[in-house]
mmCIF file with all atom_site columns, C-alpha atoms in Angstrom:
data_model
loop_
_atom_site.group_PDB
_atom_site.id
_atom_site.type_symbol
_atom_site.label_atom_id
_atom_site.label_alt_id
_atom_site.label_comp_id
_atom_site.label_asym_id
_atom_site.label_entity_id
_atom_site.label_seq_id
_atom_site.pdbx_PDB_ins_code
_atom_site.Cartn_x
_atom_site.Cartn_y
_atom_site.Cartn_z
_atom_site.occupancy
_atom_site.B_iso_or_equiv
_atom_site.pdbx_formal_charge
_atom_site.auth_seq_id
_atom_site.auth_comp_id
_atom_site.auth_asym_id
_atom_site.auth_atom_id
_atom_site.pdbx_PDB_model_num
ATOM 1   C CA . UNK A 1 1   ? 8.060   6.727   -27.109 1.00 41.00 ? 21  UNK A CA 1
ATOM 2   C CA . UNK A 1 2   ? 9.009   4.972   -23.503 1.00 44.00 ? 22  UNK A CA 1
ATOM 3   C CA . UNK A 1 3   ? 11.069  2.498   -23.421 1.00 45.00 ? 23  UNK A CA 1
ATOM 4   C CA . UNK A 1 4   ? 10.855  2.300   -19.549 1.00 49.00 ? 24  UNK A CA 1
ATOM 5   C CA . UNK A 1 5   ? 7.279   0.979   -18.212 1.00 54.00 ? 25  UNK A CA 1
ATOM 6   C CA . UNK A 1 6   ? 6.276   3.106   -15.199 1.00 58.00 ? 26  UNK A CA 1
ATOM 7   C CA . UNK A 1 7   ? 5.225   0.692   -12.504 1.00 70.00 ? 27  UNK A CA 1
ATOM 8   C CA . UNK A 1 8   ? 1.182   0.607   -11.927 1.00 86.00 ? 28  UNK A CA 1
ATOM 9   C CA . UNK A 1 9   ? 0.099   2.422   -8.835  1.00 92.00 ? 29  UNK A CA 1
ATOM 10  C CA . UNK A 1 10  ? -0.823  -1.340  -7.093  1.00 94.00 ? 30  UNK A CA 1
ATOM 11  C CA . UNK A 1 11  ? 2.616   -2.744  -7.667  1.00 94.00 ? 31  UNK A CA 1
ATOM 12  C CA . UNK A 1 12  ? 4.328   0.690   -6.021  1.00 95.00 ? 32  UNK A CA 1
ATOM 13  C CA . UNK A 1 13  ? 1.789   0.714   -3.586  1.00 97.00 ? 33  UNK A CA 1
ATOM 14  C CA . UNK A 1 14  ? 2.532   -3.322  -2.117  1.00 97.00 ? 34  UNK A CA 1
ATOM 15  C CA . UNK A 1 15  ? 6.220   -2.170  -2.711  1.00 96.00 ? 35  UNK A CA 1
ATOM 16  C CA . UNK A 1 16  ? 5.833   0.121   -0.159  1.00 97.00 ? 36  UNK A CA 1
ATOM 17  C CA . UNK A 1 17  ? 4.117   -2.120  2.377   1.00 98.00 ? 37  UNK A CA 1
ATOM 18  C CA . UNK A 1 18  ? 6.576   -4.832  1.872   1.00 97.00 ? 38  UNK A CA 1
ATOM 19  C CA . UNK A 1 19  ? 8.952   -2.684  2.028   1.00 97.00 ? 39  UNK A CA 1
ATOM 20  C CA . UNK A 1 20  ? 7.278   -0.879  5.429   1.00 97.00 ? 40  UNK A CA 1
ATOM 21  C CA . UNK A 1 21  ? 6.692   -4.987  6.707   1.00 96.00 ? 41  UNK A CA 1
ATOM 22  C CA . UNK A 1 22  ? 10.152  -5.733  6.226   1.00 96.00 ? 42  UNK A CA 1
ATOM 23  C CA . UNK A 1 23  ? 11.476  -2.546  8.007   1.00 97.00 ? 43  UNK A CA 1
ATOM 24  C CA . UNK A 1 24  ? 9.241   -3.305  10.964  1.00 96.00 ? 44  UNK A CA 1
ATOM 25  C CA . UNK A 1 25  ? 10.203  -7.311  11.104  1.00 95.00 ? 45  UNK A CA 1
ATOM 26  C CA . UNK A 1 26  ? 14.175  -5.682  11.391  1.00 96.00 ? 46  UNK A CA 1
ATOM 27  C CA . UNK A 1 27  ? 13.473  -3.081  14.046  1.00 96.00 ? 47  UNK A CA 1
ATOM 28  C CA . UNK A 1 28  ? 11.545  -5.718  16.042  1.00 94.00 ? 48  UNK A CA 1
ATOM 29  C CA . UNK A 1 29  ? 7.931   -4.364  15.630  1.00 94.00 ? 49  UNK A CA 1
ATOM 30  C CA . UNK A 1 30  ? 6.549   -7.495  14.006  1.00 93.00 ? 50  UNK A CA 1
ATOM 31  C CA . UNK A 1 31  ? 7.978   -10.853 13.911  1.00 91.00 ? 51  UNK A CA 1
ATOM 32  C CA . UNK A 1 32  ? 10.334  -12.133 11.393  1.00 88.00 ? 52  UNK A CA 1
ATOM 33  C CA . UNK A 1 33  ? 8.401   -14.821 10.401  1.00 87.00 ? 53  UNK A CA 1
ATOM 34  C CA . UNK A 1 34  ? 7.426   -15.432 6.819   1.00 89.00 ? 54  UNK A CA 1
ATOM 35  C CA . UNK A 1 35  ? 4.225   -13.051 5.453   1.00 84.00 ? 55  UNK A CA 1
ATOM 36  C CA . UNK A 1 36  ? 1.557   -13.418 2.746   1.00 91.00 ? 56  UNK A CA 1
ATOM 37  C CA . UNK A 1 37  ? 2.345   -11.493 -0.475  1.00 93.00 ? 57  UNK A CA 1
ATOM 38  C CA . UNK A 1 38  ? 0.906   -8.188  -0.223  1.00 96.00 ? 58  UNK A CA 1
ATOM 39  C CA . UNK A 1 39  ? -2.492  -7.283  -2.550  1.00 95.00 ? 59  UNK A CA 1
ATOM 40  C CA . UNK A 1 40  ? -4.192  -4.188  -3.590  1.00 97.00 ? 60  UNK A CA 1
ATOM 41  C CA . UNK A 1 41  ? -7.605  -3.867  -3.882  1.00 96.00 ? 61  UNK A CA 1
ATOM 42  C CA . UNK A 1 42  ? -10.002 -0.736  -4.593  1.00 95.00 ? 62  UNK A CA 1
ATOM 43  C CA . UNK A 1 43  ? -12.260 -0.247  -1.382  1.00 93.00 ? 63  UNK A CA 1
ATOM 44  C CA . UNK A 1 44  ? -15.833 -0.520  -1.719  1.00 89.00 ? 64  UNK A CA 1
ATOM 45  C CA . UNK A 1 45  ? -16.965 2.596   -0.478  1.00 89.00 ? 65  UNK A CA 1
ATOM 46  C CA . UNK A 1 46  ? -15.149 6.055   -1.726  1.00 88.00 ? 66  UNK A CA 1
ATOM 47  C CA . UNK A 1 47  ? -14.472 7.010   1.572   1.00 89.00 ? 67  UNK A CA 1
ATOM 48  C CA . UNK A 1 48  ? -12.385 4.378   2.394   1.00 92.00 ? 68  UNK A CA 1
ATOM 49  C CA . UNK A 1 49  ? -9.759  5.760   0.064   1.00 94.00 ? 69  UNK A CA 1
ATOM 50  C CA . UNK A 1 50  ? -8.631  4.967   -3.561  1.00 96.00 ? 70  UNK A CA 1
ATOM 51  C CA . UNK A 1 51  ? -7.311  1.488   -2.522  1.00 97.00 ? 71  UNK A CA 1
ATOM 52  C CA . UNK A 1 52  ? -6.398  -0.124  0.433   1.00 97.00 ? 72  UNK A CA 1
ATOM 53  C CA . UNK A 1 53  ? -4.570  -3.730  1.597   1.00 97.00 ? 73  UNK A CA 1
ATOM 54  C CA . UNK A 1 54  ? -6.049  -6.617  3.732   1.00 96.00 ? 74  UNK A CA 1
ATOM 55  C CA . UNK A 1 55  ? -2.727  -7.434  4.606   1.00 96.00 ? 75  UNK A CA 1
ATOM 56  C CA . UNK A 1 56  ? -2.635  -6.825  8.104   1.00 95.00 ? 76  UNK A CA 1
ATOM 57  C CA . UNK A 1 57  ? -5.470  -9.656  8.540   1.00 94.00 ? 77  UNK A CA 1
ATOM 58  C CA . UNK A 1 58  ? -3.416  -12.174 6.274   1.00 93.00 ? 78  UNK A CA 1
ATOM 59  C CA . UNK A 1 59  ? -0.377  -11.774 7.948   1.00 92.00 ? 79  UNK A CA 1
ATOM 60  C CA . UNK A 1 60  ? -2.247  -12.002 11.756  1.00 86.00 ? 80  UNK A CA 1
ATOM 61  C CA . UNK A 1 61  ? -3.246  -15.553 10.600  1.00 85.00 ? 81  UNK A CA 1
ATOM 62  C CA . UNK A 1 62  ? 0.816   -16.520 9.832   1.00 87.00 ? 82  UNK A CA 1
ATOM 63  C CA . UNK A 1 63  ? 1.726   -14.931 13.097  1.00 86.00 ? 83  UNK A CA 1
ATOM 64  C CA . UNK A 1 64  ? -1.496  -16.698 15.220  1.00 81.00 ? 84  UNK A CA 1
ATOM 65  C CA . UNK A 1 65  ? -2.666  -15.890 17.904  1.00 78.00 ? 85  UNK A CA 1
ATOM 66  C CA . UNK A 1 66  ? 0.714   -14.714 20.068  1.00 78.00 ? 86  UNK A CA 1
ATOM 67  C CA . UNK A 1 67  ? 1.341   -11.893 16.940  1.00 84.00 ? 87  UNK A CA 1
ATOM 68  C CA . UNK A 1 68  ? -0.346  -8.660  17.103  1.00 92.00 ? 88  UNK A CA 1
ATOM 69  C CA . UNK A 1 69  ? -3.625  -7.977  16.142  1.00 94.00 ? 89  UNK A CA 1
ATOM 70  C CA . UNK A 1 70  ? -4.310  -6.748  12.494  1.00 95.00 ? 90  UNK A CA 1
ATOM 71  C CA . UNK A 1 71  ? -5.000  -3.384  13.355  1.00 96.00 ? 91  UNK A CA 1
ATOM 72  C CA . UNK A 1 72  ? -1.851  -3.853  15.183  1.00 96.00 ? 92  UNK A CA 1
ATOM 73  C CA . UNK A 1 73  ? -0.114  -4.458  12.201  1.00 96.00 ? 93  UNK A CA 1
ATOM 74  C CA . UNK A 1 74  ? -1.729  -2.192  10.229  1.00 97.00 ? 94  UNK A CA 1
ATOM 75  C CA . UNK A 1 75  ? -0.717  0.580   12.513  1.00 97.00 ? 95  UNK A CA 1
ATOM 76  C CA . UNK A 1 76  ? 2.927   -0.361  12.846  1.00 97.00 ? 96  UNK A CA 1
ATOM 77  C CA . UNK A 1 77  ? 3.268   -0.551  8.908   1.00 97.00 ? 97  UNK A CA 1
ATOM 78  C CA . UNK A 1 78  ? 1.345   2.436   8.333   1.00 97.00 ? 98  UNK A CA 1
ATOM 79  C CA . UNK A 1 79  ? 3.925   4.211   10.875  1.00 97.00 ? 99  UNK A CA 1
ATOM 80  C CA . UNK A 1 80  ? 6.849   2.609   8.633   1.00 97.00 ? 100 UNK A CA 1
ATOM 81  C CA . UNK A 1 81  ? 5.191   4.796   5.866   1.00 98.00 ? 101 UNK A CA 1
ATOM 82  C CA . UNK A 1 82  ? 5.052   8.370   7.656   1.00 97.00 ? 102 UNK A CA 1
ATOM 83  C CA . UNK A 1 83  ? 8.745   7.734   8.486   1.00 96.00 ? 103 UNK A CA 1
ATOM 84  C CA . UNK A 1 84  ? 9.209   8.991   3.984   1.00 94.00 ? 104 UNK A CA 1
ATOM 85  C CA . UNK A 1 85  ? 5.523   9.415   2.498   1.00 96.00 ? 105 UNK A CA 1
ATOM 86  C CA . UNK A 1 86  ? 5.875   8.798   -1.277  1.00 96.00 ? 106 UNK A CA 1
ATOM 87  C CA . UNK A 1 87  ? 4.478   12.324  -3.007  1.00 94.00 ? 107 UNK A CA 1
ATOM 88  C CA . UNK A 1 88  ? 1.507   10.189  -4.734  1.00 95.00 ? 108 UNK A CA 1
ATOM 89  C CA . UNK A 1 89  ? 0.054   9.936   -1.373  1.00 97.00 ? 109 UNK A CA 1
ATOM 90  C CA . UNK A 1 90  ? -2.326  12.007  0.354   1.00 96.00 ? 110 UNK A CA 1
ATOM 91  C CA . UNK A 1 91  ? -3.479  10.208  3.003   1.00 96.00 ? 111 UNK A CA 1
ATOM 92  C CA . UNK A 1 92  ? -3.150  6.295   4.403   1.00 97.00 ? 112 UNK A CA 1
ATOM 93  C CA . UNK A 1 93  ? -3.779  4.280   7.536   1.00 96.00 ? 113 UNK A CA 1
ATOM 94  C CA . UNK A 1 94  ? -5.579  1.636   9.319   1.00 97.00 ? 114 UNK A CA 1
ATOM 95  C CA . UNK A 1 95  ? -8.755  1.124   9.340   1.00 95.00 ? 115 UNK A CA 1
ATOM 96  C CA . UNK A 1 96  ? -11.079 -1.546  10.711  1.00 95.00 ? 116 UNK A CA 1
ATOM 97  C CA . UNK A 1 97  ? -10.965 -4.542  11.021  1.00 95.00 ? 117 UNK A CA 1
ATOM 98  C CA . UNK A 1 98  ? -7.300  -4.265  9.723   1.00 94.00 ? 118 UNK A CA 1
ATOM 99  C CA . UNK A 1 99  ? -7.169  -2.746  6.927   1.00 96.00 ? 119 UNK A CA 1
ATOM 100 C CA . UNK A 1 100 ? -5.026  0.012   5.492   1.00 97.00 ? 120 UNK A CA 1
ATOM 101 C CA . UNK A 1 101 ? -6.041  2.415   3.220   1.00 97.00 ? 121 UNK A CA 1
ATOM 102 C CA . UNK A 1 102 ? -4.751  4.702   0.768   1.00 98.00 ? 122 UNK A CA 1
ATOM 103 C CA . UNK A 1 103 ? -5.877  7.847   -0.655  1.00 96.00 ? 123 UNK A CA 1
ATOM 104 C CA . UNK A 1 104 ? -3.753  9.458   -4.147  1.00 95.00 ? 124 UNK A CA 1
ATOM 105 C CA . UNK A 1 105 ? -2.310  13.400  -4.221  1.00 95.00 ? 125 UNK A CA 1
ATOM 106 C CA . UNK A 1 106 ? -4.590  14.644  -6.484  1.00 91.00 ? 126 UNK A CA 1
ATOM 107 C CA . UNK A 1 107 ? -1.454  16.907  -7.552  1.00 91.00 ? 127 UNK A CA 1
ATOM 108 C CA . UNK A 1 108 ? 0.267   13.353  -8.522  1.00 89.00 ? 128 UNK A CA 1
ATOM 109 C CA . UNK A 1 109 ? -2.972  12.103  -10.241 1.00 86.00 ? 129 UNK A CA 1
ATOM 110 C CA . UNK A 1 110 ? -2.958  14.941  -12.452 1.00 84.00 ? 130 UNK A CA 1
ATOM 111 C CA . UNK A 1 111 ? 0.557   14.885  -13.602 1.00 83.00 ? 131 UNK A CA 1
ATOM 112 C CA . UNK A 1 112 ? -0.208  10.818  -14.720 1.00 80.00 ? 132 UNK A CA 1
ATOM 113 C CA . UNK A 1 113 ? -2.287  12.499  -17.788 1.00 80.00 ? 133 UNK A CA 1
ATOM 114 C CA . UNK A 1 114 ? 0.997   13.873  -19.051 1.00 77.00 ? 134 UNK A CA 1
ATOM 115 C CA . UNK A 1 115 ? 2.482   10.411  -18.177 1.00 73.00 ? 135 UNK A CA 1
ATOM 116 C CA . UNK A 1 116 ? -0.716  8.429   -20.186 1.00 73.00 ? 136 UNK A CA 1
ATOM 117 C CA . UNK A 1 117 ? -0.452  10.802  -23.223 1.00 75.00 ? 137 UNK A CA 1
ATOM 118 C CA . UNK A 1 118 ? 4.035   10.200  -23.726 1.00 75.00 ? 138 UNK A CA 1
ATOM 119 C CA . UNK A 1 119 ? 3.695   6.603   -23.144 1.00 70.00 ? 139 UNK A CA 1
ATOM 120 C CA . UNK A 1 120 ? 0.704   6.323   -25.520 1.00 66.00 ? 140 UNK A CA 1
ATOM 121 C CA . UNK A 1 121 ? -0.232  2.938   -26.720 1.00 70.00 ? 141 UNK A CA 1
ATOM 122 C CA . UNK A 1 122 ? 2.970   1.403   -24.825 1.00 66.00 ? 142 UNK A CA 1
ATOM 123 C CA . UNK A 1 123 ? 1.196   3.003   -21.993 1.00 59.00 ? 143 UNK A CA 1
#
């Protein structure tokens, strides 16, 4: 049994946008201004990806009008990422109207049944 929860795949995947915001507020690339909490959401088509954030289009309404646009921001956190890709990706970036999306490693997915069946019921 595992006495250490393994985070869900939403909370590592806004950990790695805030993580990519706050990177891009220090080098400059968006402004250091207060931003919404990020959320993850499953897309509503498949091709879209395996989830995605609106985050970009939150965070355009804190910065108004004189901020970049959300696919703007989606772009510059999106770059943040490719700088070190976690291995459970295979794929993310913007999409329209701001959007960025997210697609898993299928590699990574796979390997989460071994995860499911140790953890068991504390799973």
């Amino acid at each position: 049994m595992s006495s250490v929860r393994t985070p869900l795949i939403r909370d590592r995947l806004a950990d790695l946008v805030t993580q990519a915001v706050t990177r891009a507020q220090s080098a400059g690339a968006l402004p250091a201004v207060p931003l919404p909490q990020v959320t993850i959401d499953r897309p509503t088509k498949v091709e879209q990806g395996d989830f995605a954030t609106a985050f970009a289009m939150r965070a355009q309404k804190v910065m108004g009008k004189q901020g970049p646009k959300p696919m703007e921001v989606a772009a510059i956190v999106s770059a943040q990422i490719a700088q070190d890709p976690p291995p459970f990706l295979a794929g993310f970036g913007p999409a329209q109207p701001g959007f960025l999306n997210f697609t898993l490693a299928d590699d990574w997915l796979r390997g989460q049944v071994d995860v499911v069946l140790s953890d068991g019921a504390d799973f």
